[in-house]
């Protein structure tokens, strides 16, 4: 038994070591990616359910790793957040998204908004407001076209401070939305005080529509809650025509999902806009 315990310990230590090494390698990789410009943005259209028009896009980061190929954000955003590298990465995302939006505006692509995910660490940075203002100024894009996606947990970490930051962003003309709505812990009384324009129904509640009655009830409840509060409601992760029909029948305003388009490079958005613009 002693022998076994020792082997187990060695196995455990080796495993821990392996994990730590992976983490370190990932950290170094991320650091290199920042200096070598290995990130890209993919854009996923948001579509108005009544008209079928593309009203905006969500910018989603992609990491082109020299050996591993494309690495999904779920695999590196948590470490970026933990290590603080999310601050320069988020800054790059924001500035790139603003410049891309300005290029679309200049090319006459219409009133297309762009939304950017903001992590908790990035939101809490002292100079967030300055950085957003700078990104808008340097790109020359209109503030009204920029939307920042925040999560309930990010806001609830320090509600008073978050409200202050949100109001300042709103005063700059930037739009705010709540991402992954329904998965966090904001109270209804807190929600009422958020200066936001949009709720995004989390994919978890969309996935099993139309089979799951509970998810359908939750989606309907979020839609009416959003509307009662004067907000637009968008559903994410829409993959099937049945989901689309359900959402449309229940007055959801907008949708995003593979059913319409996967996240694509900027050129893909330009092609979609040409195909879906009004005559
Ligand atoms: P999210 O903000 O909830 O973004 C939506 C995710 O759902 C994206 O995954 C998108 O590709 C995926 N998706 C969209 N439509 C469908 C669908 O119909 N079916 C399915 N199965 N998935 C769909 P992605 O791009 O892998 O991003 C994952 C998460 O990583 C994002 O979730 C967001 O939390 C984070 N993330 C992505 N880009 C950034 C960024 O620039 N900054 C920060 N802080 N986080 C980011
Ligand atoms: Ca998002
Ligand atoms: Ca989301
Ligand atoms: Ca989500």
PDB file of C-alpha atoms and ligand atoms in Angstrom:
ATOM      1  CA  UNK A   1       0.000   0.000   0.000  1.00  0.00           C
ATOM      2  CA  UNK A   2       2.907   2.274   0.820  1.00  0.00           C
ATOM      3  CA  UNK A   3       4.351   1.595  -2.594  1.00  0.00           C
ATOM      4  CA  UNK A   4       1.042   2.413  -4.255  1.00  0.00           C
ATOM      5  CA  UNK A   5       0.670   5.632  -2.286  1.00  0.00           C
ATOM      6  CA  UNK A   6       4.081   6.742  -3.374  1.00  0.00           C
ATOM      7  CA  UNK A   7       3.349   5.954  -6.994  1.00  0.00           C
ATOM      8  CA  UNK A   8       0.087   7.823  -6.736  1.00  0.00           C
ATOM      9  CA  UNK A   9       1.872  10.784  -5.292  1.00  0.00           C
ATOM     10  CA  UNK A  10       4.454  10.737  -8.064  1.00  0.00           C
ATOM     11  CA  UNK A  11       1.698  10.457 -10.604  1.00  0.00           C
ATOM     12  CA  UNK A  12      -0.145  13.342  -8.970  1.00  0.00           C
ATOM     13  CA  UNK A  13       2.984  15.505  -8.824  1.00  0.00           C
ATOM     14  CA  UNK A  14       3.767  14.766 -12.457  1.00  0.00           C
ATOM     15  CA  UNK A  15       0.195  15.627 -13.381  1.00  0.00           C
ATOM     16  CA  UNK A  16       0.348  18.928 -11.468  1.00  0.00           C
ATOM     17  CA  UNK A  17       3.655  19.733 -13.037  1.00  0.00           C
ATOM     18  CA  UNK A  18       2.247  18.994 -16.454  1.00  0.00           C
ATOM     19  CA  UNK A  19      -0.712  21.312 -15.828  1.00  0.00           C
ATOM     20  CA  UNK A  20       1.522  24.107 -14.550  1.00  0.00           C
ATOM     21  CA  UNK A  21       3.787  23.702 -17.564  1.00  0.00           C
ATOM     22  CA  UNK A  22       0.820  23.826 -19.913  1.00  0.00           C
ATOM     23  CA  UNK A  23      -0.365  26.973 -18.236  1.00  0.00           C
ATOM     24  CA  UNK A  24       3.059  28.552 -18.451  1.00  0.00           C
ATOM     25  CA  UNK A  25       3.362  27.599 -22.127  1.00  0.00           C
ATOM     26  CA  UNK A  26      -0.093  29.047 -22.766  1.00  0.00           C
ATOM     27  CA  UNK A  27       0.845  32.247 -20.937  1.00  0.00           C
ATOM     28  CA  UNK A  28       4.033  32.613 -23.000  1.00  0.00           C
ATOM     29  CA  UNK A  29       2.080  31.853 -26.136  1.00  0.00           C
ATOM     30  CA  UNK A  30      -0.480  34.546 -25.320  1.00  0.00           C
ATOM     31  CA  UNK A  31       2.259  37.021 -24.559  1.00  0.00           C
ATOM     32  CA  UNK A  32       3.899  36.280 -27.910  1.00  0.00           C
ATOM     33  CA  UNK A  33       0.556  36.489 -29.647  1.00  0.00           C
ATOM     34  CA  UNK A  34       0.112  40.038 -28.355  1.00  0.00           C
ATOM     35  CA  UNK A  35       3.517  41.167 -29.585  1.00  0.00           C
ATOM     36  CA  UNK A  36       3.331  39.297 -32.903  1.00  0.00           C
ATOM     37  CA  UNK A  37      -0.236  40.153 -33.823  1.00  0.00           C
ATOM     38  CA  UNK A  38      -1.508  36.563 -33.850  1.00  0.00           C
ATOM     39  CA  UNK A  39      -5.087  37.492 -32.953  1.00  0.00           C
ATOM     40  CA  UNK A  40      -7.892  37.977 -35.387  1.00  0.00           C
ATOM     41  CA  UNK A  41     -11.497  39.002 -35.057  1.00  0.00           C
ATOM     42  CA  UNK A  42     -14.379  37.011 -36.441  1.00  0.00           C
ATOM     43  CA  UNK A  43     -17.732  38.747 -36.759  1.00  0.00           C
ATOM     44  CA  UNK A  44     -21.135  37.177 -36.301  1.00  0.00           C
ATOM     45  CA  UNK A  45     -24.199  38.985 -37.661  1.00  0.00           C
ATOM     46  CA  UNK A  46     -27.127  39.981 -35.463  1.00  0.00           C
ATOM     47  CA  UNK A  47     -30.352  39.915 -37.404  1.00  0.00           C
ATOM     48  CA  UNK A  48     -33.680  41.693 -36.798  1.00  0.00           C
ATOM     49  CA  UNK A  49     -36.383  39.013 -36.683  1.00  0.00           C
ATOM     50  CA  UNK A  50     -39.121  41.096 -38.327  1.00  0.00           C
ATOM     51  CA  UNK A  51     -37.143  42.399 -41.300  1.00  0.00           C
ATOM     52  CA  UNK A  52     -34.323  39.888 -41.710  1.00  0.00           C
ATOM     53  CA  UNK A  53     -31.873  42.804 -41.870  1.00  0.00           C
ATOM     54  CA  UNK A  54     -28.414  42.603 -40.356  1.00  0.00           C
ATOM     55  CA  UNK A  55     -28.416  45.259 -37.635  1.00  0.00           C
ATOM     56  CA  UNK A  56     -24.937  44.665 -36.296  1.00  0.00           C
ATOM     57  CA  UNK A  57     -22.202  42.170 -35.582  1.00  0.00           C
ATOM     58  CA  UNK A  58     -20.506  40.734 -32.524  1.00  0.00           C
ATOM     59  CA  UNK A  59     -16.704  40.736 -32.604  1.00  0.00           C
ATOM     60  CA  UNK A  60     -15.250  37.417 -31.390  1.00  0.00           C
ATOM     61  CA  UNK A  61     -11.532  36.895 -30.894  1.00  0.00           C
ATOM     62  CA  UNK A  62      -9.591  34.132 -32.637  1.00  0.00           C
ATOM     63  CA  UNK A  63      -6.014  33.077 -31.881  1.00  0.00           C
ATOM     64  CA  UNK A  64      -3.958  31.697 -34.717  1.00  0.00           C
ATOM     65  CA  UNK A  65      -1.411  29.641 -32.763  1.00  0.00           C
ATOM     66  CA  UNK A  66       1.872  28.905 -34.614  1.00  0.00           C
ATOM     67  CA  UNK A  67       1.763  25.165 -33.785  1.00  0.00           C
ATOM     68  CA  UNK A  68      -1.741  24.399 -32.552  1.00  0.00           C
ATOM     69  CA  UNK A  69      -3.630  26.278 -35.241  1.00  0.00           C
ATOM     70  CA  UNK A  70      -6.850  28.046 -34.313  1.00  0.00           C
ATOM     71  CA  UNK A  71      -7.401  28.177 -30.537  1.00  0.00           C
ATOM     72  CA  UNK A  72     -10.949  28.908 -29.338  1.00  0.00           C
ATOM     73  CA  UNK A  73     -11.472  31.794 -26.896  1.00  0.00           C
ATOM     74  CA  UNK A  74     -12.928  29.470 -24.243  1.00  0.00           C
ATOM     75  CA  UNK A  75      -9.457  27.889 -24.094  1.00  0.00           C
ATOM     76  CA  UNK A  76      -7.485  31.071 -23.476  1.00  0.00           C
ATOM     77  CA  UNK A  77      -9.799  33.848 -22.227  1.00  0.00           C
ATOM     78  CA  UNK A  78      -9.887  32.395 -18.669  1.00  0.00           C
ATOM     79  CA  UNK A  79      -6.072  32.352 -18.447  1.00  0.00           C
ATOM     80  CA  UNK A  80      -5.871  35.774 -20.069  1.00  0.00           C
ATOM     81  CA  UNK A  81      -8.284  37.017 -17.425  1.00  0.00           C
ATOM     82  CA  UNK A  82      -6.415  35.356 -14.552  1.00  0.00           C
ATOM     83  CA  UNK A  83      -3.019  36.638 -15.686  1.00  0.00           C
ATOM     84  CA  UNK A  84      -4.146  40.152 -16.571  1.00  0.00           C
ATOM     85  CA  UNK A  85      -3.167  39.693 -20.246  1.00  0.00           C
ATOM     86  CA  UNK A  86      -6.852  40.239 -21.009  1.00  0.00           C
ATOM     87  CA  UNK A  87      -6.243  43.972 -20.568  1.00  0.00           C
ATOM     88  CA  UNK A  88      -3.933  44.424 -23.599  1.00  0.00           C
ATOM     89  CA  UNK A  89      -5.867  41.751 -25.514  1.00  0.00           C
ATOM     90  CA  UNK A  90      -9.194  43.446 -24.809  1.00  0.00           C
ATOM     91  CA  UNK A  91      -7.687  46.764 -25.813  1.00  0.00           C
ATOM     92  CA  UNK A  92      -6.628  45.276 -29.144  1.00  0.00           C
ATOM     93  CA  UNK A  93     -10.115  43.827 -29.686  1.00  0.00           C
ATOM     94  CA  UNK A  94     -11.778  47.156 -28.922  1.00  0.00           C
ATOM     95  CA  UNK A  95      -9.511  49.187 -31.182  1.00  0.00           C
ATOM     96  CA  UNK A  96      -9.687  46.681 -34.040  1.00  0.00           C
ATOM     97  CA  UNK A  97     -13.485  46.475 -33.822  1.00  0.00           C
ATOM     98  CA  UNK A  98     -13.802  50.282 -33.862  1.00  0.00           C
ATOM     99  CA  UNK A  99     -11.524  50.605 -36.894  1.00  0.00           C
ATOM    100  CA  UNK A 100     -13.418  47.866 -38.715  1.00  0.00           C
ATOM    101  CA  UNK A 101     -16.741  49.527 -37.994  1.00  0.00           C
ATOM    102  CA  UNK A 102     -15.436  52.869 -39.242  1.00  0.00           C
ATOM    103  CA  UNK A 103     -14.213  51.178 -42.446  1.00  0.00           C
ATOM    104  CA  UNK A 104     -17.709  49.725 -42.964  1.00  0.00           C
ATOM    105  CA  UNK A 105     -19.311  53.112 -42.331  1.00  0.00           C
ATOM    106  CA  UNK A 106     -16.932  54.749 -44.804  1.00  0.00           C
ATOM    107  CA  UNK A 107     -17.713  52.072 -47.387  1.00  0.00           C
ATOM    108  CA  UNK A 108     -21.436  52.889 -47.070  1.00  0.00           C
ATOM    109  CA  UNK A 109     -22.365  49.535 -45.520  1.00  0.00           C
ATOM    110  CA  UNK A 110     -25.211  51.171 -43.552  1.00  0.00           C
ATOM    111  CA  UNK A 111     -26.099  51.552 -39.883  1.00  0.00           C
ATOM    112  CA  UNK A 112     -24.256  48.500 -38.606  1.00  0.00           C
ATOM    113  CA  UNK A 113     -23.381  48.323 -34.923  1.00  0.00           C
ATOM    114  CA  UNK A 114     -20.489  46.367 -33.506  1.00  0.00           C
ATOM    115  CA  UNK A 115     -20.469  44.704 -30.128  1.00  0.00           C
ATOM    116  CA  UNK A 116     -17.405  43.827 -28.108  1.00  0.00           C
ATOM    117  CA  UNK A 117     -17.203  41.480 -25.117  1.00  0.00           C
ATOM    118  CA  UNK A 118     -15.735  43.079 -22.035  1.00  0.00           C
ATOM    119  CA  UNK A 119     -14.206  40.887 -19.352  1.00  0.00           C
ATOM    120  CA  UNK A 120     -14.504  41.612 -15.631  1.00  0.00           C
ATOM    121  CA  UNK A 121     -10.837  42.495 -15.278  1.00  0.00           C
ATOM    122  CA  UNK A 122     -10.979  44.870 -18.213  1.00  0.00           C
ATOM    123  CA  UNK A 123     -14.170  46.499 -16.941  1.00  0.00           C
ATOM    124  CA  UNK A 124     -12.581  47.203 -13.564  1.00  0.00           C
ATOM    125  CA  UNK A 125      -9.444  48.850 -15.018  1.00  0.00           C
ATOM    126  CA  UNK A 126      -9.045  52.440 -13.843  1.00  0.00           C
ATOM    127  CA  UNK A 127      -8.682  53.833 -17.340  1.00  0.00           C
ATOM    128  CA  UNK A 128     -11.419  51.850 -19.130  1.00  0.00           C
ATOM    129  CA  UNK A 129     -13.348  55.029 -19.951  1.00  0.00           C
ATOM    130  CA  UNK A 130     -10.236  56.720 -21.294  1.00  0.00           C
ATOM    131  CA  UNK A 131      -9.397  53.683 -23.412  1.00  0.00           C
ATOM    132  CA  UNK A 132     -12.881  53.511 -24.898  1.00  0.00           C
ATOM    133  CA  UNK A 133     -12.867  57.240 -25.627  1.00  0.00           C
ATOM    134  CA  UNK A 134      -9.428  56.906 -27.231  1.00  0.00           C
ATOM    135  CA  UNK A 135     -10.494  53.956 -29.392  1.00  0.00           C
ATOM    136  CA  UNK A 136     -13.500  55.955 -30.608  1.00  0.00           C
ATOM    137  CA  UNK A 137     -11.414  59.042 -31.275  1.00  0.00           C
ATOM    138  CA  UNK A 138      -8.550  57.239 -33.025  1.00  0.00           C
ATOM    139  CA  UNK A 139     -10.879  55.253 -35.258  1.00  0.00           C
ATOM    140  CA  UNK A 140     -13.308  58.092 -35.878  1.00  0.00           C
ATOM    141  CA  UNK A 141     -16.269  55.753 -35.477  1.00  0.00           C
ATOM    142  CA  UNK A 142     -19.574  57.005 -34.082  1.00  0.00           C
ATOM    143  CA  UNK A 143     -20.008  56.069 -30.403  1.00  0.00           C
ATOM    144  CA  UNK A 144     -23.635  55.025 -31.025  1.00  0.00           C
ATOM    145  CA  UNK A 145     -22.457  52.100 -33.141  1.00  0.00           C
ATOM    146  CA  UNK A 146     -20.341  50.653 -30.352  1.00  0.00           C
ATOM    147  CA  UNK A 147     -21.987  48.222 -27.966  1.00  0.00           C
ATOM    148  CA  UNK A 148     -20.224  46.633 -25.010  1.00  0.00           C
ATOM    149  CA  UNK A 149     -21.463  43.236 -23.825  1.00  0.00           C
ATOM    150  CA  UNK A 150     -21.271  42.849 -20.057  1.00  0.00           C
ATOM    151  CA  UNK A 151     -22.299  39.920 -17.898  1.00  0.00           C
ATOM    152  CA  UNK A 152     -24.483  40.029 -14.819  1.00  0.00           C
ATOM    153  CA  UNK A 153     -21.713  38.598 -12.631  1.00  0.00           C
ATOM    154  CA  UNK A 154     -19.268  41.267 -13.795  1.00  0.00           C
ATOM    155  CA  UNK A 155     -21.744  43.984 -12.817  1.00  0.00           C
ATOM    156  CA  UNK A 156     -22.774  42.376  -9.531  1.00  0.00           C
ATOM    157  CA  UNK A 157     -19.154  42.035  -8.325  1.00  0.00           C
ATOM    158  CA  UNK A 158     -19.390  45.703  -7.355  1.00  0.00           C
ATOM    159  CA  UNK A 159     -22.783  47.025  -8.329  1.00  0.00           C
ATOM    160  CA  UNK A 160     -22.275  50.662  -7.293  1.00  0.00           C
ATOM    161  CA  UNK A 161     -18.964  51.000  -9.114  1.00  0.00           C
ATOM    162  CA  UNK A 162     -20.298  49.160 -12.159  1.00  0.00           C
ATOM    163  CA  UNK A 163     -23.339  51.439 -12.383  1.00  0.00           C
ATOM    164  CA  UNK A 164     -21.064  54.464 -12.257  1.00  0.00           C
ATOM    165  CA  UNK A 165     -18.893  53.105 -15.095  1.00  0.00           C
ATOM    166  CA  UNK A 166     -21.964  52.093 -17.089  1.00  0.00           C
ATOM    167  CA  UNK A 167     -23.515  55.552 -16.744  1.00  0.00           C
ATOM    168  CA  UNK A 168     -20.273  57.171 -17.869  1.00  0.00           C
ATOM    169  CA  UNK A 169     -20.163  54.912 -20.943  1.00  0.00           C
ATOM    170  CA  UNK A 170     -23.807  55.684 -21.658  1.00  0.00           C
ATOM    171  CA  UNK A 171     -23.023  59.410 -21.408  1.00  0.00           C
ATOM    172  CA  UNK A 172     -20.316  58.894 -24.061  1.00  0.00           C
ATOM    173  CA  UNK A 173     -23.037  57.497 -26.334  1.00  0.00           C
ATOM    174  CA  UNK A 174     -21.871  53.873 -26.104  1.00  0.00           C
ATOM    175  CA  UNK A 175     -24.598  51.193 -25.906  1.00  0.00           C
ATOM    176  CA  UNK A 176     -24.514  48.471 -23.274  1.00  0.00           C
ATOM    177  CA  UNK A 177     -26.052  45.031 -23.208  1.00  0.00           C
ATOM    178  CA  UNK A 178     -26.237  42.084 -20.844  1.00  0.00           C
ATOM    179  CA  UNK A 179     -24.668  38.955 -22.287  1.00  0.00           C
ATOM    180  CA  UNK A 180     -25.646  35.390 -21.328  1.00  0.00           C
ATOM    181  CA  UNK A 181     -28.746  36.712 -19.591  1.00  0.00           C
ATOM    182  CA  UNK A 182     -30.382  34.277 -17.208  1.00  0.00           C
ATOM    183  CA  UNK A 183     -27.181  32.505 -16.194  1.00  0.00           C
ATOM    184  CA  UNK A 184     -25.976  35.150 -13.703  1.00  0.00           C
ATOM    185  CA  UNK A 185     -27.266  36.430 -10.434  1.00  0.00           C
ATOM    186  CA  UNK A 186     -28.537  39.937 -10.931  1.00  0.00           C
ATOM    187  CA  UNK A 187     -31.699  40.721  -9.025  1.00  0.00           C
ATOM    188  CA  UNK A 188     -34.621  42.266 -10.830  1.00  0.00           C
ATOM    189  CA  UNK A 189     -34.235  45.447  -8.806  1.00  0.00           C
ATOM    190  CA  UNK A 190     -30.599  45.705  -9.925  1.00  0.00           C
ATOM    191  CA  UNK A 191     -31.518  44.952 -13.531  1.00  0.00           C
ATOM    192  CA  UNK A 192     -34.000  47.803 -13.489  1.00  0.00           C
ATOM    193  CA  UNK A 193     -31.193  50.245 -12.718  1.00  0.00           C
ATOM    194  CA  UNK A 194     -28.802  49.106 -15.471  1.00  0.00           C
ATOM    195  CA  UNK A 195     -28.392  51.722 -18.223  1.00  0.00           C
ATOM    196  CA  UNK A 196     -28.589  49.100 -20.980  1.00  0.00           C
ATOM    197  CA  UNK A 197     -30.329  48.747 -24.333  1.00  0.00           C
ATOM    198  CA  UNK A 198     -30.393  44.996 -24.830  1.00  0.00           C
ATOM    199  CA  UNK A 199     -30.651  41.594 -23.151  1.00  0.00           C
ATOM    200  CA  UNK A 200     -29.052  38.575 -24.773  1.00  0.00           C
ATOM    201  CA  UNK A 201     -30.791  35.311 -23.957  1.00  0.00           C
ATOM    202  CA  UNK A 202     -28.075  32.758 -23.257  1.00  0.00           C
ATOM    203  CA  UNK A 203     -27.638  29.921 -25.710  1.00  0.00           C
ATOM    204  CA  UNK A 204     -28.381  27.442 -22.915  1.00  0.00           C
ATOM    205  CA  UNK A 205     -32.068  28.470 -23.033  1.00  0.00           C
ATOM    206  CA  UNK A 206     -32.257  28.414 -26.827  1.00  0.00           C
ATOM    207  CA  UNK A 207     -30.558  25.083 -27.491  1.00  0.00           C
ATOM    208  CA  UNK A 208     -33.473  22.783 -26.579  1.00  0.00           C
ATOM    209  CA  UNK A 209     -36.275  24.854 -28.087  1.00  0.00           C
ATOM    210  CA  UNK A 210     -38.838  23.707 -29.215  1.00  0.00           C
ATOM    211  CA  UNK A 211     -38.596  20.431 -27.203  1.00  0.00           C
ATOM    212  CA  UNK A 212     -37.968  21.713 -23.708  1.00  0.00           C
ATOM    213  CA  UNK A 213     -41.039  23.374 -22.188  1.00  0.00           C
ATOM    214  CA  UNK A 214     -39.035  24.909 -19.328  1.00  0.00           C
ATOM    215  CA  UNK A 215     -36.571  26.556 -21.701  1.00  0.00           C
ATOM    216  CA  UNK A 216     -39.446  27.872 -23.795  1.00  0.00           C
ATOM    217  CA  UNK A 217     -41.037  29.339 -20.665  1.00  0.00           C
ATOM    218  CA  UNK A 218     -37.724  30.944 -19.656  1.00  0.00           C
ATOM    219  CA  UNK A 219     -37.144  32.406 -23.117  1.00  0.00           C
ATOM    220  CA  UNK A 220     -40.698  33.834 -23.171  1.00  0.00           C
ATOM    221  CA  UNK A 221     -40.227  35.270 -19.689  1.00  0.00           C
ATOM    222  CA  UNK A 222     -36.944  36.958 -20.626  1.00  0.00           C
ATOM    223  CA  UNK A 223     -38.532  38.433 -23.750  1.00  0.00           C
ATOM    224  CA  UNK A 224     -41.459  39.936 -21.835  1.00  0.00           C
ATOM    225  CA  UNK A 225     -39.255  41.089 -18.974  1.00  0.00           C
ATOM    226  CA  UNK A 226     -36.943  42.821 -21.444  1.00  0.00           C
ATOM    227  CA  UNK A 227     -39.842  44.470 -23.220  1.00  0.00           C
ATOM    228  CA  UNK A 228     -41.438  45.616 -19.955  1.00  0.00           C
ATOM    229  CA  UNK A 229     -38.137  47.296 -19.133  1.00  0.00           C
ATOM    230  CA  UNK A 230     -38.003  48.931 -22.566  1.00  0.00           C
ATOM    231  CA  UNK A 231     -35.125  46.793 -23.806  1.00  0.00           C
ATOM    232  CA  UNK A 232     -34.463  44.926 -27.018  1.00  0.00           C
ATOM    233  CA  UNK A 233     -34.091  41.177 -26.623  1.00  0.00           C
ATOM    234  CA  UNK A 234     -31.721  39.106 -28.740  1.00  0.00           C
ATOM    235  CA  UNK A 235     -31.398  35.327 -28.673  1.00  0.00           C
ATOM    236  CA  UNK A 236     -27.985  33.746 -29.180  1.00  0.00           C
ATOM    237  CA  UNK A 237     -27.129  30.300 -30.489  1.00  0.00           C
ATOM    238  CA  UNK A 238     -30.073  30.032 -32.885  1.00  0.00           C
ATOM    239  CA  UNK A 239     -29.373  26.988 -35.043  1.00  0.00           C
ATOM    240  CA  UNK A 240     -32.714  25.794 -36.404  1.00  0.00           C
ATOM    241  CA  UNK A 241     -35.753  27.166 -38.185  1.00  0.00           C
ATOM    242  CA  UNK A 242     -37.919  25.821 -35.323  1.00  0.00           C
ATOM    243  CA  UNK A 243     -36.003  27.989 -32.854  1.00  0.00           C
ATOM    244  CA  UNK A 244     -36.299  30.949 -35.195  1.00  0.00           C
ATOM    245  CA  UNK A 245     -40.070  30.447 -35.580  1.00  0.00           C
ATOM    246  CA  UNK A 246     -40.560  30.150 -31.829  1.00  0.00           C
ATOM    247  CA  UNK A 247     -38.593  33.328 -31.159  1.00  0.00           C
ATOM    248  CA  UNK A 248     -40.368  35.270 -33.863  1.00  0.00           C
ATOM    249  CA  UNK A 249     -43.793  34.084 -32.667  1.00  0.00           C
ATOM    250  CA  UNK A 250     -42.864  35.270 -29.171  1.00  0.00           C
ATOM    251  CA  UNK A 251     -41.791  38.746 -30.286  1.00  0.00           C
ATOM    252  CA  UNK A 252     -38.084  38.322 -29.719  1.00  0.00           C
ATOM    253  CA  UNK A 253     -36.448  41.275 -31.492  1.00  0.00           C
ATOM    254  CA  UNK A 254     -33.221  39.856 -32.842  1.00  0.00           C
ATOM    255  CA  UNK A 255     -31.226  36.688 -33.229  1.00  0.00           C
ATOM    256  CA  UNK A 256     -27.687  35.534 -33.651  1.00  0.00           C
ATOM    257  CA  UNK A 257     -26.597  32.014 -34.478  1.00  0.00           C
ATOM    258  CA  UNK A 258     -25.334  29.438 -36.923  1.00  0.00           C
ATOM    259  CA  UNK A 259     -28.783  29.279 -38.538  1.00  0.00           C
ATOM    260  CA  UNK A 260     -28.047  32.634 -40.122  1.00  0.00           C
ATOM    261  CA  UNK A 261     -24.244  32.662 -40.054  1.00  0.00           C
ATOM    262  CA  UNK A 262     -21.240  31.445 -38.116  1.00  0.00           C
ATOM    263  CA  UNK A 263     -18.723  34.074 -37.056  1.00  0.00           C
ATOM    264  CA  UNK A 264     -16.843  35.024 -40.253  1.00  0.00           C
ATOM    265  CA  UNK A 265     -13.953  37.297 -41.264  1.00  0.00           C
ATOM    266  CA  UNK A 266     -14.730  40.932 -42.108  1.00  0.00           C
ATOM    267  CA  UNK A 267     -14.907  40.127 -45.826  1.00  0.00           C
ATOM    268  CA  UNK A 268     -17.636  37.576 -45.091  1.00  0.00           C
ATOM    269  CA  UNK A 269     -19.718  40.263 -43.373  1.00  0.00           C
ATOM    270  CA  UNK A 270     -19.324  42.519 -46.381  1.00  0.00           C
ATOM    271  CA  UNK A 271     -20.629  39.735 -48.639  1.00  0.00           C
ATOM    272  CA  UNK A 272     -23.580  39.062 -46.292  1.00  0.00           C
ATOM    273  CA  UNK A 273     -24.432  42.775 -46.155  1.00  0.00           C
ATOM    274  CA  UNK A 274     -24.480  42.985 -49.928  1.00  0.00           C
ATOM    275  CA  UNK A 275     -26.769  39.954 -50.069  1.00  0.00           C
ATOM    276  CA  UNK A 276     -29.127  41.143 -47.315  1.00  0.00           C
ATOM    277  CA  UNK A 277     -29.278  44.906 -47.767  1.00  0.00           C
ATOM    278  CA  UNK A 278     -32.616  46.432 -48.669  1.00  0.00           C
ATOM    279  CA  UNK A 279     -33.045  47.216 -52.397  1.00  0.00           C
TER     280      UNK A 279
HETATM  281  P1  LIG B   1     -20.225  34.656 -26.034  1.00  0.00           P
HETATM  282  O1  LIG B   1     -19.938  36.096 -25.822  1.00  0.00           O
HETATM  283  O2  LIG B   1     -21.450  34.107 -25.409  1.00  0.00           O
HETATM  284  O3  LIG B   1     -20.213  34.460 -27.605  1.00  0.00           O
HETATM  285  C1  LIG B   1     -21.056  33.587 -28.306  1.00  0.00           C
HETATM  286  C2  LIG B   1     -20.360  32.271 -28.607  1.00  0.00           C
HETATM  287  O4  LIG B   1     -21.311  31.371 -29.161  1.00  0.00           O
HETATM  288  C3  LIG B   1     -19.253  32.403 -29.659  1.00  0.00           C
HETATM  289  O5  LIG B   1     -18.260  31.430 -29.347  1.00  0.00           O
HETATM  290  C4  LIG B   1     -19.987  32.012 -30.935  1.00  0.00           C
HETATM  291  O6  LIG B   1     -19.124  31.551 -31.950  1.00  0.00           O
HETATM  292  C5  LIG B   1     -20.876  30.922 -30.427  1.00  0.00           C
HETATM  293  N1  LIG B   1     -22.062  30.733 -31.252  1.00  0.00           N
HETATM  294  C6  LIG B   1     -22.727  31.656 -31.973  1.00  0.00           C
HETATM  295  N2  LIG B   1     -23.790  31.128 -32.581  1.00  0.00           N
HETATM  296  C7  LIG B   1     -23.830  29.824 -32.238  1.00  0.00           C
HETATM  297  C8  LIG B   1     -24.720  28.728 -32.548  1.00  0.00           C
HETATM  298  O7  LIG B   1     -25.688  28.857 -33.272  1.00  0.00           O
HETATM  299  N3  LIG B   1     -24.435  27.528 -31.997  1.00  0.00           N
HETATM  300  C9  LIG B   1     -23.350  27.333 -31.188  1.00  0.00           C
HETATM  301  N4  LIG B   1     -23.147  26.106 -30.694  1.00  0.00           N
HETATM  302  N5  LIG B   1     -22.495  28.349 -30.869  1.00  0.00           N
HETATM  303  C10 LIG B   1     -22.742  29.575 -31.390  1.00  0.00           C
HETATM  304  P2  LIG B   1     -16.721  31.790 -29.350  1.00  0.00           P
HETATM  305  O8  LIG B   1     -16.410  32.736 -30.480  1.00  0.00           O
HETATM  306  O9  LIG B   1     -15.985  30.507 -29.282  1.00  0.00           O
HETATM  307  O10 LIG B   1     -16.546  32.599 -28.016  1.00  0.00           O
HETATM  308  C11 LIG B   1     -16.750  31.982 -26.775  1.00  0.00           C
HETATM  309  C12 LIG B   1     -16.736  32.979 -25.653  1.00  0.00           C
HETATM  310  O11 LIG B   1     -15.425  33.569 -25.527  1.00  0.00           O
HETATM  311  C13 LIG B   1     -17.666  34.154 -25.871  1.00  0.00           C
HETATM  312  O12 LIG B   1     -18.974  33.763 -25.526  1.00  0.00           O
HETATM  313  C14 LIG B   1     -17.068  35.183 -24.941  1.00  0.00           C
HETATM  314  O13 LIG B   1     -17.470  34.958 -23.615  1.00  0.00           O
HETATM  315  C15 LIG B   1     -15.585  34.882 -25.057  1.00  0.00           C
HETATM  316  N6  LIG B   1     -14.983  35.838 -26.011  1.00  0.00           N
HETATM  317  C16 LIG B   1     -14.906  35.781 -27.353  1.00  0.00           C
HETATM  318  N7  LIG B   1     -14.265  36.854 -27.848  1.00  0.00           N
HETATM  319  C17 LIG B   1     -13.948  37.628 -26.781  1.00  0.00           C
HETATM  320  C18 LIG B   1     -13.261  38.883 -26.626  1.00  0.00           C
HETATM  321  O14 LIG B   1     -12.859  39.555 -27.595  1.00  0.00           O
HETATM  322  N8  LIG B   1     -13.122  39.349 -25.347  1.00  0.00           N
HETATM  323  C19 LIG B   1     -13.581  38.662 -24.263  1.00  0.00           C
HETATM  324  N9  LIG B   1     -13.403  39.194 -23.043  1.00  0.00           N
HETATM  325  N10 LIG B   1     -14.224  37.495 -24.376  1.00  0.00           N
HETATM  326  C20 LIG B   1     -14.402  36.975 -25.613  1.00  0.00           C
HETATM  327 CA1  LIG B   2     -20.994  37.955 -26.169  1.00  0.00          CA
HETATM  328 CA1  LIG B   3     -23.349  35.462 -25.129  1.00  0.00          CA
HETATM  329 CA1  LIG B   4     -23.180  32.418 -24.061  1.00  0.00          CA
END
